[in-house]
């Protein structure tokens, strides 16, 4: 039993460790990361319920063969394709609920990288829960493949959403919005959700059409985009951290040493 739990849990934890250690300029509240990981696992049940409702109560289901359109030399069933895009929206929505419920109101979401890290942890928990299902249905070989491909893909898909959630919270905190002050942060969250949901749905659609090479290319592209977003967010976060730290030190009359330069 313990080896099986390790096989399922360890990949998600390792990818979470990688995201966590991509920054070293401040400490992150570790119990919060654990709550987000577990929350991501539980969000899988909400996604399962939403996906089942779509399949049962709408025309969108994975085996609908008609109507079809011709695109790039392939016959694409519209309702089946629509189902996989809706799966992306449902699953990213389930992750978003955890982010909004756990970290959006908290003091731990204060800069861009926070949102990216927290969204990645939720997604890794979600993908880990999926691994329990795939282990039961398809065996160890599929879980091993998912550990290398699908688990990081889930995190990459949700990075834009985390970035926009953090941006939304910063808009509220900075108090720069006078007109429609409540609507713009909501729209910002919605933007992030739509981007991540589309990326997720596109990946599922490509796999359903047996276009694995393009799907794996998409993962690589999302990894590059995630890297650039993390790099940009860390730059903003480090600058903000240094400004706050030097400001506090100046108020107390202390000297701060930053890279050989002493700031009073």
PDB file of C-alpha atoms in Angstrom:
ATOM      1  CA  UNK A   1       0.000   0.000   0.000  1.00  0.00           C
ATOM      2  CA  UNK A   2       2.746   2.474   0.965  1.00  0.00           C
ATOM      3  CA  UNK A   3       4.733   1.945  -2.271  1.00  0.00           C
ATOM      4  CA  UNK A   4       1.560   2.630  -4.293  1.00  0.00           C
ATOM      5  CA  UNK A   5       0.888   5.838  -2.335  1.00  0.00           C
ATOM      6  CA  UNK A   6       4.473   6.894  -2.954  1.00  0.00           C
ATOM      7  CA  UNK A   7       4.197   6.266  -6.686  1.00  0.00           C
ATOM      8  CA  UNK A   8       1.096   8.446  -6.872  1.00  0.00           C
ATOM      9  CA  UNK A   9       2.053  11.215  -4.436  1.00  0.00           C
ATOM     10  CA  UNK A  10       5.785  11.708  -4.944  1.00  0.00           C
ATOM     11  CA  UNK A  11       5.702  13.123  -8.522  1.00  0.00           C
ATOM     12  CA  UNK A  12       3.267  15.880  -7.553  1.00  0.00           C
ATOM     13  CA  UNK A  13       5.299  16.712  -4.445  1.00  0.00           C
ATOM     14  CA  UNK A  14       8.531  16.844  -6.457  1.00  0.00           C
ATOM     15  CA  UNK A  15       7.042  19.200  -9.052  1.00  0.00           C
ATOM     16  CA  UNK A  16       5.679  21.334  -6.207  1.00  0.00           C
ATOM     17  CA  UNK A  17       9.156  21.434  -4.655  1.00  0.00           C
ATOM     18  CA  UNK A  18      10.527  22.621  -8.005  1.00  0.00           C
ATOM     19  CA  UNK A  19       8.054  25.504  -8.183  1.00  0.00           C
ATOM     20  CA  UNK A  20       8.657  26.370  -4.529  1.00  0.00           C
ATOM     21  CA  UNK A  21      12.430  26.515  -4.941  1.00  0.00           C
ATOM     22  CA  UNK A  22      12.295  28.667  -8.051  1.00  0.00           C
ATOM     23  CA  UNK A  23      12.408  31.585  -5.589  1.00  0.00           C
ATOM     24  CA  UNK A  24      14.668  32.039  -2.574  1.00  0.00           C
ATOM     25  CA  UNK A  25      14.213  35.661  -1.565  1.00  0.00           C
ATOM     26  CA  UNK A  26      11.530  35.049   1.062  1.00  0.00           C
ATOM     27  CA  UNK A  27       9.958  32.264   3.064  1.00  0.00           C
ATOM     28  CA  UNK A  28       6.599  30.849   2.048  1.00  0.00           C
ATOM     29  CA  UNK A  29       4.105  29.606   4.627  1.00  0.00           C
ATOM     30  CA  UNK A  30       4.468  25.841   4.134  1.00  0.00           C
ATOM     31  CA  UNK A  31       1.193  24.777   5.856  1.00  0.00           C
ATOM     32  CA  UNK A  32      -0.647  26.928   3.310  1.00  0.00           C
ATOM     33  CA  UNK A  33       1.036  25.043   0.452  1.00  0.00           C
ATOM     34  CA  UNK A  34      -0.101  21.762   1.988  1.00  0.00           C
ATOM     35  CA  UNK A  35      -3.675  23.052   2.305  1.00  0.00           C
ATOM     36  CA  UNK A  36      -3.621  24.119  -1.362  1.00  0.00           C
ATOM     37  CA  UNK A  37      -2.261  20.744  -2.490  1.00  0.00           C
ATOM     38  CA  UNK A  38      -4.971  18.888  -0.578  1.00  0.00           C
ATOM     39  CA  UNK A  39      -7.544  21.418  -1.780  1.00  0.00           C
ATOM     40  CA  UNK A  40      -6.483  20.699  -5.341  1.00  0.00           C
ATOM     41  CA  UNK A  41      -7.035  17.004  -4.708  1.00  0.00           C
ATOM     42  CA  UNK A  42     -10.543  17.607  -3.378  1.00  0.00           C
ATOM     43  CA  UNK A  43     -11.374  19.953  -6.257  1.00  0.00           C
ATOM     44  CA  UNK A  44     -11.166  16.914  -8.511  1.00  0.00           C
ATOM     45  CA  UNK A  45     -14.503  15.744  -7.109  1.00  0.00           C
ATOM     46  CA  UNK A  46     -16.188  19.022  -8.082  1.00  0.00           C
ATOM     47  CA  UNK A  47     -14.711  18.739 -11.579  1.00  0.00           C
ATOM     48  CA  UNK A  48     -15.956  15.157 -11.828  1.00  0.00           C
ATOM     49  CA  UNK A  49     -19.473  16.286 -10.881  1.00  0.00           C
ATOM     50  CA  UNK A  50     -19.437  19.144 -13.407  1.00  0.00           C
ATOM     51  CA  UNK A  51     -18.097  16.942 -16.206  1.00  0.00           C
ATOM     52  CA  UNK A  52     -20.757  14.325 -15.480  1.00  0.00           C
ATOM     53  CA  UNK A  53     -23.467  17.001 -15.573  1.00  0.00           C
ATOM     54  CA  UNK A  54     -22.239  18.234 -18.969  1.00  0.00           C
ATOM     55  CA  UNK A  55     -22.184  14.713 -20.345  1.00  0.00           C
ATOM     56  CA  UNK A  56     -25.603  13.779 -18.978  1.00  0.00           C
ATOM     57  CA  UNK A  57     -27.651  16.940 -19.407  1.00  0.00           C
ATOM     58  CA  UNK A  58     -26.264  18.566 -22.574  1.00  0.00           C
ATOM     59  CA  UNK A  59     -25.556  17.571 -26.156  1.00  0.00           C
ATOM     60  CA  UNK A  60     -21.830  17.576 -25.436  1.00  0.00           C
ATOM     61  CA  UNK A  61     -20.402  14.147 -24.714  1.00  0.00           C
ATOM     62  CA  UNK A  62     -17.138  12.431 -25.740  1.00  0.00           C
ATOM     63  CA  UNK A  63     -18.654   9.895 -28.131  1.00  0.00           C
ATOM     64  CA  UNK A  64     -20.974  12.203 -30.095  1.00  0.00           C
ATOM     65  CA  UNK A  65     -20.124  11.615 -33.748  1.00  0.00           C
ATOM     66  CA  UNK A  66     -22.417  14.156 -35.404  1.00  0.00           C
ATOM     67  CA  UNK A  67     -22.366  16.865 -36.643  1.00  0.00           C
ATOM     68  CA  UNK A  68     -18.867  17.038 -38.078  1.00  0.00           C
ATOM     69  CA  UNK A  69     -16.754  19.623 -39.846  1.00  0.00           C
ATOM     70  CA  UNK A  70     -13.641  19.232 -41.974  1.00  0.00           C
ATOM     71  CA  UNK A  71     -10.595  21.057 -40.646  1.00  0.00           C
ATOM     72  CA  UNK A  72      -6.956  20.519 -41.634  1.00  0.00           C
ATOM     73  CA  UNK A  73      -7.918  17.323 -43.421  1.00  0.00           C
ATOM     74  CA  UNK A  74      -9.613  15.861 -40.339  1.00  0.00           C
ATOM     75  CA  UNK A  75     -13.268  15.233 -39.565  1.00  0.00           C
ATOM     76  CA  UNK A  76     -13.949  16.936 -36.245  1.00  0.00           C
ATOM     77  CA  UNK A  77     -17.141  16.069 -34.321  1.00  0.00           C
ATOM     78  CA  UNK A  78     -18.425  19.330 -32.905  1.00  0.00           C
ATOM     79  CA  UNK A  79     -20.211  18.103 -29.793  1.00  0.00           C
ATOM     80  CA  UNK A  80     -17.433  15.700 -28.812  1.00  0.00           C
ATOM     81  CA  UNK A  81     -14.827  18.417 -29.307  1.00  0.00           C
ATOM     82  CA  UNK A  82     -16.959  20.867 -27.367  1.00  0.00           C
ATOM     83  CA  UNK A  83     -17.134  18.393 -24.505  1.00  0.00           C
ATOM     84  CA  UNK A  84     -13.345  18.328 -24.126  1.00  0.00           C
ATOM     85  CA  UNK A  85     -13.139  22.114 -24.141  1.00  0.00           C
ATOM     86  CA  UNK A  86     -15.856  22.219 -21.471  1.00  0.00           C
ATOM     87  CA  UNK A  87     -13.828  19.722 -19.428  1.00  0.00           C
ATOM     88  CA  UNK A  88     -11.008  22.248 -19.472  1.00  0.00           C
ATOM     89  CA  UNK A  89     -13.320  25.008 -18.264  1.00  0.00           C
ATOM     90  CA  UNK A  90     -14.793  22.790 -15.519  1.00  0.00           C
ATOM     91  CA  UNK A  91     -11.456  21.594 -14.183  1.00  0.00           C
ATOM     92  CA  UNK A  92      -9.842  25.028 -14.163  1.00  0.00           C
ATOM     93  CA  UNK A  93     -12.966  26.430 -12.514  1.00  0.00           C
ATOM     94  CA  UNK A  94     -12.662  23.817  -9.763  1.00  0.00           C
ATOM     95  CA  UNK A  95      -9.045  24.855  -9.168  1.00  0.00           C
ATOM     96  CA  UNK A  96     -10.027  28.532  -9.210  1.00  0.00           C
ATOM     97  CA  UNK A  97     -12.585  27.945  -6.449  1.00  0.00           C
ATOM     98  CA  UNK A  98      -9.798  26.652  -4.189  1.00  0.00           C
ATOM     99  CA  UNK A  99      -7.599  29.664  -4.968  1.00  0.00           C
ATOM    100  CA  UNK A 100     -10.395  32.150  -4.303  1.00  0.00           C
ATOM    101  CA  UNK A 101     -11.543  30.405  -1.121  1.00  0.00           C
ATOM    102  CA  UNK A 102      -8.139  29.752   0.458  1.00  0.00           C
ATOM    103  CA  UNK A 103      -5.665  32.441  -0.590  1.00  0.00           C
ATOM    104  CA  UNK A 104      -7.504  35.327  -2.254  1.00  0.00           C
ATOM    105  CA  UNK A 105      -8.762  36.768   1.068  1.00  0.00           C
ATOM    106  CA  UNK A 106      -5.520  35.970   2.933  1.00  0.00           C
ATOM    107  CA  UNK A 107      -2.422  38.068   3.609  1.00  0.00           C
ATOM    108  CA  UNK A 108      -0.253  35.453   1.875  1.00  0.00           C
ATOM    109  CA  UNK A 109      -1.296  36.576  -1.612  1.00  0.00           C
ATOM    110  CA  UNK A 110       0.597  39.835  -2.024  1.00  0.00           C
ATOM    111  CA  UNK A 111       2.701  39.619  -5.189  1.00  0.00           C
ATOM    112  CA  UNK A 112       2.650  38.011  -8.671  1.00  0.00           C
ATOM    113  CA  UNK A 113       4.773  34.962  -7.901  1.00  0.00           C
ATOM    114  CA  UNK A 114       2.521  34.036  -4.972  1.00  0.00           C
ATOM    115  CA  UNK A 115      -0.398  33.524  -7.334  1.00  0.00           C
ATOM    116  CA  UNK A 116       1.666  31.411  -9.731  1.00  0.00           C
ATOM    117  CA  UNK A 117       3.039  29.214  -6.935  1.00  0.00           C
ATOM    118  CA  UNK A 118      -0.365  28.720  -5.317  1.00  0.00           C
ATOM    119  CA  UNK A 119      -2.090  27.893  -8.621  1.00  0.00           C
ATOM    120  CA  UNK A 120       0.650  25.388  -9.433  1.00  0.00           C
ATOM    121  CA  UNK A 121       0.224  23.674  -6.037  1.00  0.00           C
ATOM    122  CA  UNK A 122      -3.553  23.401  -6.511  1.00  0.00           C
ATOM    123  CA  UNK A 123      -3.069  21.968  -9.990  1.00  0.00           C
ATOM    124  CA  UNK A 124      -0.479  19.454  -8.827  1.00  0.00           C
ATOM    125  CA  UNK A 125      -2.879  18.272  -6.132  1.00  0.00           C
ATOM    126  CA  UNK A 126      -5.606  17.954  -8.761  1.00  0.00           C
ATOM    127  CA  UNK A 127      -3.361  15.940 -11.084  1.00  0.00           C
ATOM    128  CA  UNK A 128      -2.250  13.738  -8.187  1.00  0.00           C
ATOM    129  CA  UNK A 129      -5.847  12.830  -7.409  1.00  0.00           C
ATOM    130  CA  UNK A 130      -6.346  11.974 -11.075  1.00  0.00           C
ATOM    131  CA  UNK A 131      -3.361   9.628 -10.789  1.00  0.00           C
ATOM    132  CA  UNK A 132      -5.217   7.514  -8.211  1.00  0.00           C
ATOM    133  CA  UNK A 133      -7.988   6.993 -10.767  1.00  0.00           C
ATOM    134  CA  UNK A 134      -5.599   6.226 -13.608  1.00  0.00           C
ATOM    135  CA  UNK A 135      -3.627   3.802 -11.450  1.00  0.00           C
ATOM    136  CA  UNK A 136      -6.819   1.887 -10.697  1.00  0.00           C
ATOM    137  CA  UNK A 137      -8.058   1.925 -14.309  1.00  0.00           C
ATOM    138  CA  UNK A 138      -4.907   1.640 -16.416  1.00  0.00           C
ATOM    139  CA  UNK A 139      -2.029   0.566 -14.196  1.00  0.00           C
ATOM    140  CA  UNK A 140       1.424   1.767 -13.269  1.00  0.00           C
ATOM    141  CA  UNK A 141       2.733   2.417 -16.788  1.00  0.00           C
ATOM    142  CA  UNK A 142       0.144   5.123 -17.458  1.00  0.00           C
ATOM    143  CA  UNK A 143       0.767   6.745 -14.065  1.00  0.00           C
ATOM    144  CA  UNK A 144       4.510   6.823 -14.769  1.00  0.00           C
ATOM    145  CA  UNK A 145       3.905   8.577 -18.101  1.00  0.00           C
ATOM    146  CA  UNK A 146       1.503  11.025 -16.497  1.00  0.00           C
ATOM    147  CA  UNK A 147       4.096  11.849 -13.831  1.00  0.00           C
ATOM    148  CA  UNK A 148       6.447  13.132 -16.508  1.00  0.00           C
ATOM    149  CA  UNK A 149       3.947  14.710 -18.909  1.00  0.00           C
ATOM    150  CA  UNK A 150       0.467  15.338 -17.521  1.00  0.00           C
ATOM    151  CA  UNK A 151       1.268  16.427 -13.965  1.00  0.00           C
ATOM    152  CA  UNK A 152       3.536  19.315 -15.036  1.00  0.00           C
ATOM    153  CA  UNK A 153       1.079  20.096 -17.860  1.00  0.00           C
ATOM    154  CA  UNK A 154      -1.650  20.706 -15.269  1.00  0.00           C
ATOM    155  CA  UNK A 155       0.624  23.141 -13.452  1.00  0.00           C
ATOM    156  CA  UNK A 156       1.632  24.931 -16.662  1.00  0.00           C
ATOM    157  CA  UNK A 157      -2.017  25.302 -17.678  1.00  0.00           C
ATOM    158  CA  UNK A 158      -2.912  27.025 -14.407  1.00  0.00           C
ATOM    159  CA  UNK A 159       0.079  29.378 -14.228  1.00  0.00           C
ATOM    160  CA  UNK A 160      -1.705  32.136 -16.215  1.00  0.00           C
ATOM    161  CA  UNK A 161      -4.729  31.851 -13.923  1.00  0.00           C
ATOM    162  CA  UNK A 162      -2.554  32.180 -10.834  1.00  0.00           C
ATOM    163  CA  UNK A 163      -0.795  35.181 -12.343  1.00  0.00           C
ATOM    164  CA  UNK A 164      -4.088  36.970 -12.995  1.00  0.00           C
ATOM    165  CA  UNK A 165      -5.520  36.048  -9.577  1.00  0.00           C
ATOM    166  CA  UNK A 166      -2.495  37.677  -7.938  1.00  0.00           C
ATOM    167  CA  UNK A 167      -2.816  40.684 -10.250  1.00  0.00           C
ATOM    168  CA  UNK A 168      -6.467  41.018  -9.265  1.00  0.00           C
ATOM    169  CA  UNK A 169      -5.626  40.960  -5.566  1.00  0.00           C
ATOM    170  CA  UNK A 170      -2.905  43.585  -6.064  1.00  0.00           C
ATOM    171  CA  UNK A 171      -5.427  45.804  -7.837  1.00  0.00           C
ATOM    172  CA  UNK A 172      -7.622  45.662  -4.761  1.00  0.00           C
ATOM    173  CA  UNK A 173      -4.756  46.248  -2.354  1.00  0.00           C
ATOM    174  CA  UNK A 174      -3.260  49.185  -4.236  1.00  0.00           C
ATOM    175  CA  UNK A 175      -6.570  51.007  -4.277  1.00  0.00           C
ATOM    176  CA  UNK A 176      -5.881  52.496  -7.705  1.00  0.00           C
ATOM    177  CA  UNK A 177      -9.312  51.677  -9.060  1.00  0.00           C
ATOM    178  CA  UNK A 178     -11.832  54.418  -8.412  1.00  0.00           C
ATOM    179  CA  UNK A 179     -14.523  53.855 -10.997  1.00  0.00           C
ATOM    180  CA  UNK A 180     -15.815  50.274 -11.147  1.00  0.00           C
ATOM    181  CA  UNK A 181     -13.321  49.364  -8.407  1.00  0.00           C
ATOM    182  CA  UNK A 182     -14.994  45.980  -7.793  1.00  0.00           C
ATOM    183  CA  UNK A 183     -15.494  45.011 -11.413  1.00  0.00           C
ATOM    184  CA  UNK A 184     -11.958  45.251 -12.754  1.00  0.00           C
ATOM    185  CA  UNK A 185     -10.453  42.730 -10.291  1.00  0.00           C
ATOM    186  CA  UNK A 186     -13.301  40.347 -11.109  1.00  0.00           C
ATOM    187  CA  UNK A 187     -12.649  40.760 -14.837  1.00  0.00           C
ATOM    188  CA  UNK A 188      -8.941  40.136 -14.222  1.00  0.00           C
ATOM    189  CA  UNK A 189      -9.708  36.831 -12.486  1.00  0.00           C
ATOM    190  CA  UNK A 190     -12.071  35.923 -15.315  1.00  0.00           C
ATOM    191  CA  UNK A 191      -9.346  36.601 -17.891  1.00  0.00           C
ATOM    192  CA  UNK A 192      -6.935  34.246 -16.158  1.00  0.00           C
ATOM    193  CA  UNK A 193      -9.562  31.525 -15.849  1.00  0.00           C
ATOM    194  CA  UNK A 194     -10.516  31.736 -19.538  1.00  0.00           C
ATOM    195  CA  UNK A 195      -6.875  31.556 -20.690  1.00  0.00           C
ATOM    196  CA  UNK A 196      -6.070  28.542 -18.513  1.00  0.00           C
ATOM    197  CA  UNK A 197      -9.363  26.835 -19.358  1.00  0.00           C
ATOM    198  CA  UNK A 198      -8.776  27.264 -23.088  1.00  0.00           C
ATOM    199  CA  UNK A 199      -5.241  25.853 -22.832  1.00  0.00           C
ATOM    200  CA  UNK A 200      -6.549  22.898 -20.845  1.00  0.00           C
ATOM    201  CA  UNK A 201      -9.429  22.258 -23.216  1.00  0.00           C
ATOM    202  CA  UNK A 202      -7.166  22.524 -26.255  1.00  0.00           C
ATOM    203  CA  UNK A 203      -4.788  19.941 -24.798  1.00  0.00           C
ATOM    204  CA  UNK A 204      -7.654  17.506 -24.089  1.00  0.00           C
ATOM    205  CA  UNK A 205      -9.095  18.122 -27.557  1.00  0.00           C
ATOM    206  CA  UNK A 206      -5.769  17.369 -29.259  1.00  0.00           C
ATOM    207  CA  UNK A 207      -5.430  14.119 -27.341  1.00  0.00           C
ATOM    208  CA  UNK A 208      -9.014  13.136 -28.211  1.00  0.00           C
ATOM    209  CA  UNK A 209      -8.184  13.655 -31.894  1.00  0.00           C
ATOM    210  CA  UNK A 210      -5.043  11.501 -31.522  1.00  0.00           C
ATOM    211  CA  UNK A 211      -2.824  14.493 -32.269  1.00  0.00           C
ATOM    212  CA  UNK A 212      -0.337  13.597 -29.543  1.00  0.00           C
ATOM    213  CA  UNK A 213       2.664  15.305 -31.094  1.00  0.00           C
ATOM    214  CA  UNK A 214       0.896  18.650 -31.257  1.00  0.00           C
ATOM    215  CA  UNK A 215      -0.410  18.140 -27.712  1.00  0.00           C
ATOM    216  CA  UNK A 216       3.102  17.474 -26.401  1.00  0.00           C
ATOM    217  CA  UNK A 217       4.377  20.476 -28.336  1.00  0.00           C
ATOM    218  CA  UNK A 218       1.719  22.525 -26.580  1.00  0.00           C
ATOM    219  CA  UNK A 219       3.038  21.316 -23.205  1.00  0.00           C
ATOM    220  CA  UNK A 220       6.537  22.470 -24.144  1.00  0.00           C
ATOM    221  CA  UNK A 221       5.158  25.838 -25.246  1.00  0.00           C
ATOM    222  CA  UNK A 222       3.175  26.192 -22.015  1.00  0.00           C
ATOM    223  CA  UNK A 223       6.323  25.322 -20.081  1.00  0.00           C
ATOM    224  CA  UNK A 224       8.201  28.123 -21.849  1.00  0.00           C
ATOM    225  CA  UNK A 225       5.365  30.576 -21.192  1.00  0.00           C
ATOM    226  CA  UNK A 226       5.282  29.502 -17.535  1.00  0.00           C
ATOM    227  CA  UNK A 227       9.029  30.027 -17.251  1.00  0.00           C
ATOM    228  CA  UNK A 228       8.729  33.541 -18.702  1.00  0.00           C
ATOM    229  CA  UNK A 229       5.813  34.406 -16.422  1.00  0.00           C
ATOM    230  CA  UNK A 230       7.685  33.091 -13.381  1.00  0.00           C
ATOM    231  CA  UNK A 231      10.800  35.043 -14.368  1.00  0.00           C
ATOM    232  CA  UNK A 232       8.792  38.240 -14.845  1.00  0.00           C
ATOM    233  CA  UNK A 233       6.839  37.713 -11.619  1.00  0.00           C
ATOM    234  CA  UNK A 234      10.003  37.061  -9.618  1.00  0.00           C
ATOM    235  CA  UNK A 235      11.549  40.259 -10.944  1.00  0.00           C
ATOM    236  CA  UNK A 236       8.523  42.273  -9.853  1.00  0.00           C
ATOM    237  CA  UNK A 237       8.327  40.465  -6.517  1.00  0.00           C
ATOM    238  CA  UNK A 238      12.019  40.888  -5.690  1.00  0.00           C
ATOM    239  CA  UNK A 239      11.914  44.598  -6.525  1.00  0.00           C
ATOM    240  CA  UNK A 240       8.845  45.031  -4.359  1.00  0.00           C
ATOM    241  CA  UNK A 241      10.429  43.056  -1.527  1.00  0.00           C
ATOM    242  CA  UNK A 242      13.610  45.156  -1.653  1.00  0.00           C
ATOM    243  CA  UNK A 243      11.627  48.417  -1.647  1.00  0.00           C
ATOM    244  CA  UNK A 244       9.566  47.329   1.338  1.00  0.00           C
ATOM    245  CA  UNK A 245      12.640  46.094   3.199  1.00  0.00           C
ATOM    246  CA  UNK A 246      14.689  49.234   2.579  1.00  0.00           C
ATOM    247  CA  UNK A 247      11.712  51.413   3.455  1.00  0.00           C
ATOM    248  CA  UNK A 248      11.314  49.647   6.800  1.00  0.00           C
ATOM    249  CA  UNK A 249      15.048  49.887   7.435  1.00  0.00           C
ATOM    250  CA  UNK A 250      15.070  53.590   6.627  1.00  0.00           C
ATOM    251  CA  UNK A 251      12.200  54.167   9.061  1.00  0.00           C
ATOM    252  CA  UNK A 252      14.251  52.465  11.770  1.00  0.00           C
ATOM    253  CA  UNK A 253      17.530  54.187  10.794  1.00  0.00           C
ATOM    254  CA  UNK A 254      19.168  50.898   9.849  1.00  0.00           C
ATOM    255  CA  UNK A 255      21.613  50.159   7.042  1.00  0.00           C
ATOM    256  CA  UNK A 256      20.692  47.570   4.429  1.00  0.00           C
ATOM    257  CA  UNK A 257      23.318  45.793   2.357  1.00  0.00           C
ATOM    258  CA  UNK A 258      22.104  44.861  -1.130  1.00  0.00           C
ATOM    259  CA  UNK A 259      24.746  43.341  -3.382  1.00  0.00           C
ATOM    260  CA  UNK A 260      27.592  45.359  -1.938  1.00  0.00           C
ATOM    261  CA  UNK A 261      25.640  48.622  -1.899  1.00  0.00           C
ATOM    262  CA  UNK A 262      24.698  49.957   1.502  1.00  0.00           C
ATOM    263  CA  UNK A 263      21.404  51.780   1.647  1.00  0.00           C
ATOM    264  CA  UNK A 264      20.586  53.960   4.647  1.00  0.00           C
TER     265      UNK A 264
END
